[in-house]
Amino acid sequence: MSDLAIIIRNMNKWYGKFHVLKNINMEVKVGEKIVVCGPSGSGKSTMIRCVNRLEEHQSGDIIVDGIELSDDLKSIDKVRAEVGMCFQHFNLFPHLTVLENCTIAPQWIRKVPQKEAEEAAMRYLERVKIADQALKYPGQLSGGQQQRVAIARSLCMEPKIMLFDEPTSALDPEMISEVLETMVNLAETGMTMVCVTHEMGFARSVADRVVFMDGGEIVEENVPEQFFSNPQMDRTQMFLEQIIRH
Amino acid sequence: MAKVFVPTPPSPPPNSSTPAIQWLKRNFFNSPFSIVMTLLSVYVIWSIVPFALNWAILDATWTGTDRTGCDANPDGACWAALRVRFWQVMLGRFYGANPEEIWRPLVIFALFVVIAYLLLSETLPGEYRLYLGGFALIVFPVLTYGLIHGGMFGLKVAATSQWGGFMLTLILAVGGIVLAFPLGIVLALGRRSSLPVVQWLSITFIEFWRANPLITILFMASNLLPLFLPSEIEVDKVARALVAITLFQSAYTAEAIRGGLASIPKGQFEAADSLGFKYHHTMGLIVLPQALKVSIPAIVNTFIALFKDTTLVGIVGLLDVFRMAQTVSRSTEWKGFDYETYIFSALIFFMCCYGMSRYSQSIERKLNREHKD
Ligand SMILES: Nc1ncnc2c1ncn2[C@@H]1O[C@H](COP(=O)(O)OP(=O)(O)OP(=O)(O)O)[C@@H](O)[C@H]1O
Ligand SMILES: [Mg+2]
């Protein structure tokens, strides 16, 4: 039980009448790296956003680090304290410096004294190789740099699980690799990670499992070698052919 | 083997000749219609300006302690009237009659200018601006009342019924906007709340004040309210006007701030949520600092409207700068010099409102620049 970081059981979600997520079942072990892929609109974002309750599911269970997500606000707070998230468009706070972006949450939520919070933030900024920009504002950084700051910002809350929603798809090609490198480094520290991404190179080298979604369902789930060389479902084959052609 | 790529060095743009003439052509002579309009305007200016200049400046009576000089010079303006009554028009009856006390409002005014400058320009680091903002909101109003009203520390009492002029205009307008500001924030957040009751209450409140003209509200505050209150409670006239103006202005401030809140992308809320922020953190640390900045031009615009509206307090018997100036040309001493007093109060309003409107434009330009980055 305790070696499972995330359990999703028979989870369903609707937007009005639209059935976005259909009977999702998934388990993520502590330290595991999962890559989620699938065509646009298949529900990948919606699924991982359910894990930290940015979206609410309507039936089934989601259990994160032993805490069941329910309407109870306490459980939501507890889960969010364990889970960090990176977004496609970074969503840094533009009115705060890079350093303040990283310290504001620890200072106000976990009541870490300013000096300690700043020291920790500098350590994480160091790790994502952007410490020299700490006093700049997000608007002064490139997309790749902003995304690395966003990763550092999440890490400053010392999460056990990190969620990534297409962290590189808003980036120019030249900046993708610096973000992926940061994610690979993070993976090496043993972090539990769920990444929605179409970077198949990253999936091959880092993922323990690849999950393929379409039409709100998990179509196929396999270790990377099997997933890429020997997909079981025709839908998966079609998808892989398409992204390889690009 | 690959060829070496040599980047082309930059060259200056082709230069355009005689920019001044081009500018004239583009702005004043770019079509037959605009040529006609330009010539017409030049003619109008030509026939008015010399006359106005002579009347207002060259032929005007600037000095004198009574009207004899002005009466002898009917073709020029009589600025002597306003010079003699200057402090009364600026500061009201009490300070007009007690020139040795005018340092009190002047000290407050100087402080006000310094605080406003420090808060609005970006010279102070954020932390100190926060402290100064707190000082301006809590200590400064008390200080203003204490010093201008007096009655303690051996200061002569200047009863609020004796307040007036530009000082009263400023107190009502600035007091109104400052008090309306926190109320406006609460109302704007309330209007966007997910709790239906809160939302409904906010909407009703905002729409009630927006649906009534300020003059009606002032009238109700001064004439109807006392009917409902027990007769031994007598609320000060200035205070009643200030409350009415505050409630009225809070609705407009709320709408301006709501515009700012709507401009904050959803991603900011999501990032805050994912970091574990609670509602008050998200709003106080992330959303409002950004939203308020965006709404400054809109708030300044509503403030300009309010500033001009303060002349309406005349109908409840308060003498703002316009009414105070009017009393000059209605006094037996200076009877008949109406143009001078109207022009004088128009100039004061023009300077204040034009300044604010330029300020709001510069903020807007700055925000646009920041958004492009
Ligand atoms: N708030 C919403 N209200 C209604 N429908 C929504 C909402 N958010 C998403 N959807 C719909 O739900 C479906 C799944 O969306 P989701 O964003 O999870 O897809 P995705 O797999 O992440 O796609 P992409 O690769 O484009 O990001 C889409 O059809 C989308 O139109
Ligand atoms: Mg998505």
XYZ file of C-alpha atoms and ligand atoms in Angstrom:
651
model
C 0.000 0.000 0.000
C 2.577 2.545 1.072
C 4.668 1.967 -2.036
C 1.842 3.347 -4.170
C 2.045 7.099 -4.710
C -1.111 7.473 -6.765
C -4.087 5.159 -7.105
C -6.864 5.991 -9.548
C -9.781 3.578 -9.427
C -12.801 3.527 -11.788
C -12.589 7.294 -12.100
C -15.118 9.120 -14.267
C -15.541 12.768 -15.071
C -18.054 14.753 -17.073
C -18.073 18.333 -18.327
C -21.816 18.903 -18.310
C -23.059 16.000 -20.407
C -19.695 15.406 -22.040
C -18.006 12.274 -20.682
C -14.324 13.343 -20.680
C -12.805 10.589 -18.576
C -14.177 7.085 -18.803
C -13.413 4.581 -16.111
C -9.765 5.442 -15.577
C -7.658 2.941 -13.624
C -4.026 3.616 -12.910
C -1.445 3.000 -10.225
C 1.832 4.832 -9.817
C 4.461 3.431 -7.483
C 6.686 5.651 -5.395
C 9.643 6.713 -7.553
C 7.989 5.617 -10.767
C 8.017 7.806 -13.889
C 4.939 7.663 -16.063
C 4.597 9.292 -19.470
C 1.045 9.958 -20.649
C 0.486 10.560 -24.358
C -2.391 10.654 -26.767
C -4.065 12.864 -29.350
C -5.325 16.348 -28.562
C -8.569 16.334 -26.606
C -8.091 12.794 -25.335
C -8.282 13.916 -21.695
C -4.621 13.752 -20.650
C -4.615 17.172 -19.013
C -7.949 16.566 -17.372
C -6.707 13.310 -15.881
C -3.538 14.650 -14.299
C -5.351 17.774 -13.149
C -7.715 15.521 -11.231
C -4.743 14.208 -9.280
C -4.226 17.559 -7.519
C -7.870 18.564 -7.707
C -7.545 21.370 -10.202
C -10.438 19.406 -11.678
C -13.011 17.503 -9.695
C -13.852 13.907 -10.584
C -17.427 12.736 -10.223
C -17.108 9.035 -9.512
C -14.442 6.551 -8.513
C -11.495 7.079 -6.175
C -8.252 8.988 -6.363
C -5.839 8.259 -3.558
C -2.616 10.272 -3.439
C 0.072 9.282 -0.957
C -2.569 7.479 1.088
C -4.937 10.469 1.164
C -8.269 10.050 -0.543
C -9.394 13.078 -2.525
C -12.901 14.113 -1.558
C -14.872 17.296 -1.085
C -13.146 17.652 2.262
C -10.972 20.760 1.915
C -8.403 19.366 4.345
C -7.720 16.380 2.118
C -7.282 18.685 -0.861
C -4.794 20.846 1.016
C -2.873 17.793 2.157
C -2.702 16.373 -1.350
C -1.600 19.690 -2.839
C 1.164 19.873 -0.272
C 2.531 16.569 -1.627
C 2.053 17.235 -5.326
C 3.843 19.800 -7.484
C 2.750 20.735 -10.979
C 4.281 22.296 -14.078
C 2.127 23.759 -16.804
C 2.437 24.169 -20.524
C 2.495 27.967 -20.193
C 4.654 28.016 -17.026
C 2.200 30.268 -15.142
C 4.943 32.058 -13.245
C 3.819 35.058 -11.206
C 4.853 37.975 -13.430
C 4.847 40.597 -10.662
C 7.406 38.689 -8.582
C 11.085 38.084 -9.227
C 12.318 34.587 -9.967
C 13.495 34.264 -6.381
C 10.192 35.535 -4.967
C 8.299 33.137 -7.217
C 10.201 30.365 -5.472
C 9.927 31.653 -1.900
C 6.379 32.954 -1.759
C 4.692 29.582 -1.279
C 7.120 28.196 1.344
C 6.997 31.495 3.242
C 3.242 31.895 3.326
C 2.017 28.333 3.375
C 4.700 26.446 5.216
C 5.761 29.501 7.264
C 9.440 29.007 6.473
C 11.450 32.073 7.582
C 12.466 34.288 4.694
C 16.198 33.603 4.933
C 15.751 29.835 4.962
C 13.235 29.992 2.128
C 15.668 32.035 0.053
C 18.522 29.643 0.722
C 16.395 26.672 -0.287
C 15.152 28.506 -3.360
C 18.726 29.292 -4.419
C 19.634 25.609 -4.051
C 16.792 24.569 -6.357
C 17.502 27.387 -8.814
C 21.092 26.160 -8.830
C 19.831 22.694 -9.641
C 17.822 23.892 -12.622
C 20.871 25.994 -13.596
C 19.246 29.394 -13.424
C 20.506 30.793 -10.119
C 22.206 33.699 -11.922
C 18.804 35.027 -13.012
C 17.263 34.970 -9.528
C 16.618 38.705 -9.332
C 15.039 39.069 -12.769
C 11.342 39.059 -13.504
C 9.804 36.163 -15.459
C 9.053 38.460 -18.418
C 12.786 38.977 -18.881
C 13.524 35.263 -19.331
C 13.213 32.934 -22.309
C 10.517 30.276 -22.366
C 12.939 27.508 -21.491
C 14.320 29.490 -18.581
C 10.812 30.256 -17.350
C 9.861 26.604 -17.409
C 12.950 25.694 -15.403
C 12.015 28.373 -12.857
C 8.533 26.870 -12.714
C 10.059 23.482 -11.940
C 12.215 25.022 -9.215
C 9.192 26.834 -7.796
C 7.335 23.540 -7.424
C 10.357 21.806 -5.931
C 10.675 24.501 -3.262
C 7.518 23.089 -1.691
C 9.343 19.735 -1.462
C 6.647 17.662 -3.130
C 6.755 13.874 -3.238
C 5.093 13.754 -6.635
C 5.553 16.003 -9.663
C 2.988 16.384 -12.435
C 3.965 17.833 -15.814
C 1.390 18.926 -18.372
C 3.140 19.258 -21.737
C 6.008 21.262 -20.236
C 7.848 21.631 -23.542
C 5.083 22.089 -26.075
C 4.969 25.880 -25.816
C 8.733 26.138 -26.301
C 10.902 26.884 -29.307
C 12.771 23.770 -30.429
C 16.099 25.117 -29.170
C 14.802 25.355 -25.611
C 13.133 21.985 -25.351
C 16.323 20.123 -24.559
C 17.269 22.331 -21.590
C 13.908 21.649 -19.976
C 14.035 17.928 -20.742
C 17.528 17.766 -19.272
C 16.207 19.334 -16.084
C 13.426 16.759 -15.977
C 15.877 13.901 -16.545
C 17.991 15.189 -13.662
C 14.911 15.371 -11.492
C 13.991 11.817 -12.451
C 17.432 10.673 -11.329
C 16.782 11.980 -7.826
C 14.015 9.374 -7.497
C 11.058 11.739 -7.744
C 7.695 10.211 -8.609
C 6.689 11.817 -11.895
C 3.647 11.800 -14.147
C 4.387 13.613 -17.399
C 2.009 14.401 -20.204
C 4.385 14.851 -23.123
C 4.936 13.976 -26.754
C 8.712 13.910 -26.342
C 9.199 10.278 -27.204
C 12.954 10.431 -26.625
C 12.264 11.433 -23.038
C 9.689 8.641 -22.719
C 12.153 6.043 -23.986
C 15.002 7.081 -21.719
C 13.189 8.003 -18.520
C 9.717 6.454 -18.355
C 9.035 3.258 -16.470
C 5.707 3.028 -18.231
C 3.948 4.817 -21.071
C 0.195 5.350 -20.894
C -1.699 6.010 -24.108
C -5.081 7.730 -23.945
C -7.755 8.344 -26.534
C -11.344 9.525 -26.237
C -11.103 9.820 -22.462
C -9.924 6.234 -21.922
C -6.625 4.571 -21.245
C -6.135 2.526 -24.406
C -2.822 0.939 -23.670
C -0.159 0.950 -21.004
C 3.262 -0.638 -21.297
C 6.985 -0.356 -20.616
C 8.595 1.919 -23.224
C 10.434 -0.749 -25.292
C 7.241 -2.763 -25.691
C 5.079 0.317 -26.188
C 7.157 1.693 -29.026
C 8.319 -1.490 -30.744
C 5.301 -3.657 -30.247
C 2.115 -1.676 -29.587
C -0.832 -3.960 -28.903
C -3.707 -1.822 -30.135
C -4.269 -0.530 -33.655
C -5.158 2.907 -32.253
C -1.755 3.116 -30.575
C -0.012 2.062 -33.783
C -1.811 4.781 -35.733
C -0.867 7.408 -33.165
C 2.774 6.347 -33.095
C 2.991 6.377 -36.880
C 1.589 9.874 -36.885
C 3.981 11.359 -34.386
C 6.962 9.601 -35.965
C 6.058 11.071 -39.337
C 6.236 14.559 -37.831
C 32.153 20.395 -46.605
C 29.551 22.921 -45.401
C 29.928 26.571 -46.404
C 30.553 29.180 -43.694
C 27.472 31.297 -42.945
C 28.355 35.002 -42.801
C 25.576 37.160 -41.276
C 24.747 40.385 -43.177
C 25.722 43.500 -41.182
C 22.799 45.797 -40.295
C 22.297 48.994 -42.322
C 20.336 52.130 -41.353
C 16.791 52.611 -42.704
C 16.372 54.891 -45.753
C 16.098 58.436 -44.375
C 12.971 60.481 -44.947
C 13.391 64.136 -45.905
C 12.120 67.195 -43.979
C 10.089 65.487 -41.272
C 8.485 68.766 -40.143
C 6.810 69.452 -43.458
C 5.753 65.830 -43.803
C 4.219 65.978 -40.360
C 2.275 69.158 -41.223
C 1.051 67.622 -44.438
C -0.016 64.419 -42.774
C -1.800 66.097 -39.875
C -3.226 69.347 -41.253
C -3.310 69.284 -45.033
C -3.936 65.691 -46.013
C -7.311 66.266 -47.771
C -9.437 69.198 -49.005
C -11.675 68.799 -45.978
C -8.806 68.924 -43.539
C -7.356 71.975 -45.342
C -10.676 73.791 -44.908
C -10.868 72.757 -41.252
C -7.293 73.856 -40.613
C -7.871 77.293 -42.146
C -11.137 77.688 -40.275
C -9.505 76.785 -36.975
C -6.674 79.221 -37.584
C -9.250 81.965 -38.248
C -11.184 81.187 -35.076
C -8.061 81.097 -32.952
C -6.877 84.331 -34.584
C -10.036 86.186 -33.695
C -10.401 84.886 -30.138
C -6.923 84.618 -28.699
C -5.867 88.296 -28.893
C -9.090 89.366 -27.235
C -8.813 86.737 -24.495
C -5.162 87.567 -23.945
C -5.904 91.254 -23.541
C -8.819 90.696 -21.216
C -7.264 88.017 -19.032
C -3.666 89.173 -18.828
C -2.531 92.377 -20.510
C -5.433 94.633 -19.484
C -6.329 92.855 -16.264
C -6.346 94.457 -12.839
C -3.980 92.444 -10.701
C -3.644 94.518 -7.571
C -5.836 96.468 -5.213
C -7.659 95.736 -1.969
C -11.081 96.909 -3.090
C -13.053 97.265 -6.293
C -12.175 100.823 -7.251
C -9.303 99.734 -9.501
C -11.434 97.094 -11.187
C -14.359 99.441 -11.733
C -12.038 101.927 -13.413
C -10.866 99.219 -15.833
C -13.971 97.473 -17.215
C -12.159 95.992 -20.264
C -9.835 93.835 -18.190
C -10.354 90.970 -15.780
C -10.462 91.729 -12.087
C -8.012 89.276 -10.565
C -7.648 91.516 -7.535
C -10.930 90.066 -6.249
C -9.486 86.575 -6.167
C -6.185 87.723 -4.774
C -7.904 89.384 -1.839
C -10.130 86.371 -1.212
C -7.584 83.738 -2.276
C -7.265 81.849 0.987
C -10.992 81.861 1.521
C -11.555 80.301 -1.913
C -8.805 77.751 -1.332
C -9.398 76.895 2.323
C -12.886 78.021 3.319
C -14.301 80.618 5.676
C -12.372 79.770 8.839
C -8.922 79.860 7.300
C -9.911 82.789 5.096
C -10.657 84.736 8.261
C -7.662 83.431 10.234
C -4.638 83.807 7.988
C -2.281 82.991 10.883
C -3.708 79.429 10.912
C -3.345 78.529 7.247
C -0.135 76.642 7.923
C -2.326 73.794 9.234
C -4.013 72.856 5.947
C -0.833 73.731 4.057
C 1.208 71.235 6.083
C -1.429 68.580 5.400
C -1.438 69.465 1.718
C 2.342 69.223 1.500
C 2.263 65.852 3.246
C -0.477 64.710 0.902
C 1.572 65.650 -2.154
C 4.654 63.848 -0.819
C 2.706 60.697 0.073
C 0.858 60.655 -3.248
C 4.102 61.107 -5.144
C 5.887 58.346 -3.240
C 2.974 55.936 -3.630
C 2.311 56.584 -7.295
C 5.848 56.885 -8.620
C 7.941 53.775 -8.310
C 10.718 55.353 -6.283
C 10.084 53.438 -3.065
C 10.834 49.710 -2.785
C 7.687 47.597 -2.469
C 7.950 46.910 1.237
C 8.167 50.592 2.197
C 5.332 51.445 -0.140
C 3.192 48.994 1.785
C 4.041 50.700 5.094
C 3.464 54.130 3.569
C 0.140 52.918 2.165
C -0.837 51.820 5.679
C 0.221 55.204 7.045
C -1.771 56.979 4.333
C -4.865 54.895 5.041
C -4.878 54.970 8.834
C -2.635 57.643 10.357
C -2.925 60.338 7.721
C -6.746 60.770 7.885
C -6.580 61.122 11.672
C -3.754 63.626 11.363
C -5.682 65.548 8.716
C -8.748 65.785 10.883
C -6.751 66.672 13.977
C -4.754 69.429 12.368
C -7.446 70.946 10.166
C -10.223 70.730 12.737
C -8.044 71.592 15.688
C -9.494 71.834 19.188
C -6.528 69.996 20.720
C -2.922 70.936 21.487
C -4.135 74.508 21.792
C -5.160 74.725 18.153
C -8.159 76.923 17.409
C -11.258 75.012 16.409
C -12.157 75.155 12.728
C -15.645 73.643 12.752
C -16.422 71.499 9.716
C -19.223 73.902 8.837
C -16.470 76.456 8.250
C -14.477 74.140 5.967
C -14.667 74.929 2.312
C -12.970 75.790 -0.920
C -10.370 73.704 -2.666
C -9.509 72.113 0.666
C -13.030 70.732 1.005
C -13.008 69.588 -2.619
C -9.802 67.661 -1.964
C -11.004 66.241 1.345
C -14.237 64.972 -0.204
C -12.675 63.633 -3.391
C -9.528 62.092 -1.903
C -11.321 60.932 1.243
C -14.029 59.402 -0.929
C -11.665 57.512 -3.186
C -9.452 56.312 -0.335
C -12.377 55.047 1.718
C -14.055 53.592 -1.365
C -10.944 51.641 -2.303
C -11.080 48.812 0.278
C -14.848 48.660 -0.090
C -14.430 48.419 -3.853
C -11.989 45.525 -3.501
C -14.396 43.625 -1.263
C -17.291 44.283 -3.644
C -15.295 43.266 -6.720
C -14.217 40.011 -5.068
C -17.776 39.488 -3.862
C -19.159 39.929 -7.328
C -16.870 37.171 -8.594
C -17.448 34.919 -5.588
C -18.645 31.378 -6.090
C -21.089 31.776 -3.200
C -24.414 32.894 -4.709
C -25.497 34.900 -1.658
C -22.285 36.901 -1.554
C -22.417 37.430 -5.282
C -26.029 38.530 -5.217
C -25.435 40.951 -2.340
C -22.459 42.515 -4.088
C -24.302 42.911 -7.369
C -27.302 44.501 -5.664
C -25.122 46.902 -3.721
C -23.040 47.919 -6.743
C -25.981 48.322 -9.060
C -27.958 50.340 -6.507
C -25.284 53.013 -6.213
C -24.534 52.964 -9.918
C -28.190 53.390 -10.762
C -28.555 56.608 -8.766
C -27.030 59.970 -9.623
C -24.682 61.352 -6.989
C -26.896 64.390 -6.550
C -29.792 62.182 -5.432
C -27.586 60.302 -3.036
C -26.221 63.519 -1.533
C -29.716 64.860 -1.191
C -30.911 61.730 0.549
C -27.889 61.700 2.834
C -28.431 65.285 3.926
C -32.222 65.569 4.002
C -33.765 62.130 4.342
C -31.279 60.433 6.629
C -31.848 62.803 9.578
C -35.564 61.947 9.437
C -34.786 58.319 10.192
C -32.187 58.977 12.847
C -33.204 59.978 16.392
C -33.087 63.753 16.656
C -30.340 63.866 19.286
C -27.898 62.228 16.908
C -26.600 64.892 14.639
C -24.249 63.720 11.985
C -21.890 66.284 10.657
C -22.693 67.637 7.180
C -19.217 67.011 5.792
C -19.235 63.497 7.219
C -22.634 62.814 5.633
C -21.436 64.007 2.244
C -18.257 61.953 2.617
C -20.230 58.793 3.411
C -22.515 59.370 0.433
C -19.565 59.965 -1.889
C -17.738 56.909 -0.532
C -20.666 54.568 -1.122
C -21.239 56.009 -4.578
C -17.578 55.766 -5.500
C -17.151 52.252 -4.096
C -19.488 50.919 -6.773
C -17.402 52.451 -9.561
C -14.145 51.389 -7.969
C -15.511 47.854 -7.664
C -16.329 47.751 -11.358
C -12.892 49.069 -12.287
C -11.244 46.420 -10.120
C -13.512 43.733 -11.497
C -12.139 44.587 -14.934
C -8.635 44.092 -13.555
C -9.552 40.780 -11.940
C -11.015 39.526 -15.201
C -7.723 40.244 -16.945
C -5.770 37.803 -14.772
C -5.267 34.559 -16.708
C -6.709 31.328 -15.311
C -3.210 29.898 -15.180
C -2.335 32.217 -12.290
C -5.130 30.754 -10.178
C -4.146 27.228 -11.175
C -0.490 27.785 -10.321
C -1.501 29.240 -6.963
C -3.888 26.335 -6.300
C -1.308 23.752 -7.244
C 1.180 25.318 -4.814
C -1.428 24.961 -2.060
C -2.456 28.603 -1.653
C -5.758 29.249 0.074
C -8.256 31.781 -1.284
C -6.973 34.725 0.725
C -3.361 33.961 -0.202
C -4.172 33.588 -3.866
C -6.095 36.833 -3.922
C -3.848 38.861 -1.624
C -0.465 37.747 -2.918
C -1.013 36.797 -6.525
C -4.214 38.092 -8.050
C -4.918 41.494 -6.461
C -1.395 42.905 -6.818
C -1.624 42.241 -10.544
C -5.298 43.147 -10.935
C -5.032 46.449 -9.057
C -2.112 47.518 -11.194
C -4.127 46.814 -14.313
C -7.120 48.715 -12.946
C -5.231 51.893 -11.982
C -6.097 53.740 -15.228
C -9.776 52.825 -14.860
C -9.785 53.860 -11.190
C -8.114 57.166 -12.020
C -10.758 57.761 -14.684
C -13.586 57.218 -12.207
C -11.703 59.458 -9.785
C -11.593 62.274 -12.350
C -15.354 61.976 -12.718
C -15.779 62.000 -8.942
C -13.471 64.976 -8.526
C -15.686 67.040 -10.786
C -18.840 65.659 -9.188
C -17.822 66.988 -5.786
C -19.170 70.401 -6.862
C -22.582 68.820 -6.337
C -22.126 69.083 -2.566
C -23.201 72.676 -3.115
C -26.810 71.537 -3.108
C -26.505 70.332 0.477
C -24.982 73.612 1.560
C -21.287 72.798 1.488
C -19.033 75.293 -0.217
C -16.497 73.555 -2.430
C -14.008 75.531 -4.476
C -16.575 76.403 -7.127
C -19.229 77.596 -4.686
C -16.645 79.399 -2.609
C -15.448 81.280 -5.669
C -19.058 82.071 -6.433
C -19.532 83.639 -3.005
C -16.816 86.118 -3.927
C -18.655 87.448 -6.957
C -21.866 87.486 -4.949
C -20.456 89.441 -2.047
C -21.280 93.137 -1.935
C -17.589 93.925 -2.086
C -16.877 92.175 -5.378
C -20.322 91.829 -6.896
C -20.424 91.195 -10.618
C -17.019 89.654 -11.262
C -18.550 86.299 -12.195
C -16.372 85.465 -15.211
C -13.253 85.747 -13.102
C -14.518 83.381 -10.426
C -15.832 80.854 -12.935
C -12.616 80.923 -14.916
C -10.592 80.562 -11.740
C -12.447 77.461 -10.560
C -12.432 76.054 -14.095
C -8.654 76.466 -14.160
C -8.260 74.647 -10.852
C -10.409 71.760 -12.030
C -8.648 71.698 -15.375
C -5.185 71.518 -13.831
C -6.133 68.735 -11.428
C -8.079 66.630 -13.916
C -5.665 67.149 -16.790
C -2.799 66.107 -14.536
C -4.622 62.979 -13.458
C -5.615 62.102 -16.982
C -2.002 62.426 -18.149
C -0.967 60.239 -15.249
C -3.486 57.570 -16.169
C -2.327 57.692 -19.803
C 1.281 57.220 -18.788
C 0.330 54.251 -16.598
C -1.614 52.761 -19.472
C 1.346 53.106 -21.817
C 3.613 51.543 -19.238
C 1.251 48.609 -18.721
C 1.057 48.086 -22.480
C 4.838 47.992 -22.673
C 5.017 45.470 -19.866
C 2.409 43.257 -21.478
C 4.381 43.106 -24.689
C 7.436 41.609 -22.966
N -13.613 23.296 -18.786
C -14.049 22.511 -19.782
N -15.347 22.493 -20.107
C -15.803 21.693 -21.107
N -15.038 20.869 -21.823
C -13.721 20.834 -21.542
C -13.149 21.657 -20.513
N -11.829 21.407 -20.464
C -11.583 20.504 -21.417
N -12.697 20.136 -22.071
C -12.804 19.127 -23.125
O -12.383 17.914 -22.573
C -11.635 17.183 -23.513
C -10.331 16.767 -22.910
O -9.546 17.917 -22.694
P -8.041 17.839 -22.209
O -7.576 19.236 -22.086
O -7.942 16.972 -21.035
O -7.326 17.143 -23.446
P -5.791 16.866 -23.666
O -5.653 15.428 -23.909
O -4.990 17.457 -22.599
O -5.542 17.626 -25.033
P -4.322 18.564 -25.481
O -3.283 17.668 -26.043
O -4.945 19.432 -26.548
O -3.895 19.333 -24.299
C -11.506 18.037 -24.755
O -12.452 17.576 -25.701
C -11.880 19.404 -24.279
O -12.533 20.109 -25.294
Mg -3.695 19.189 -22.437
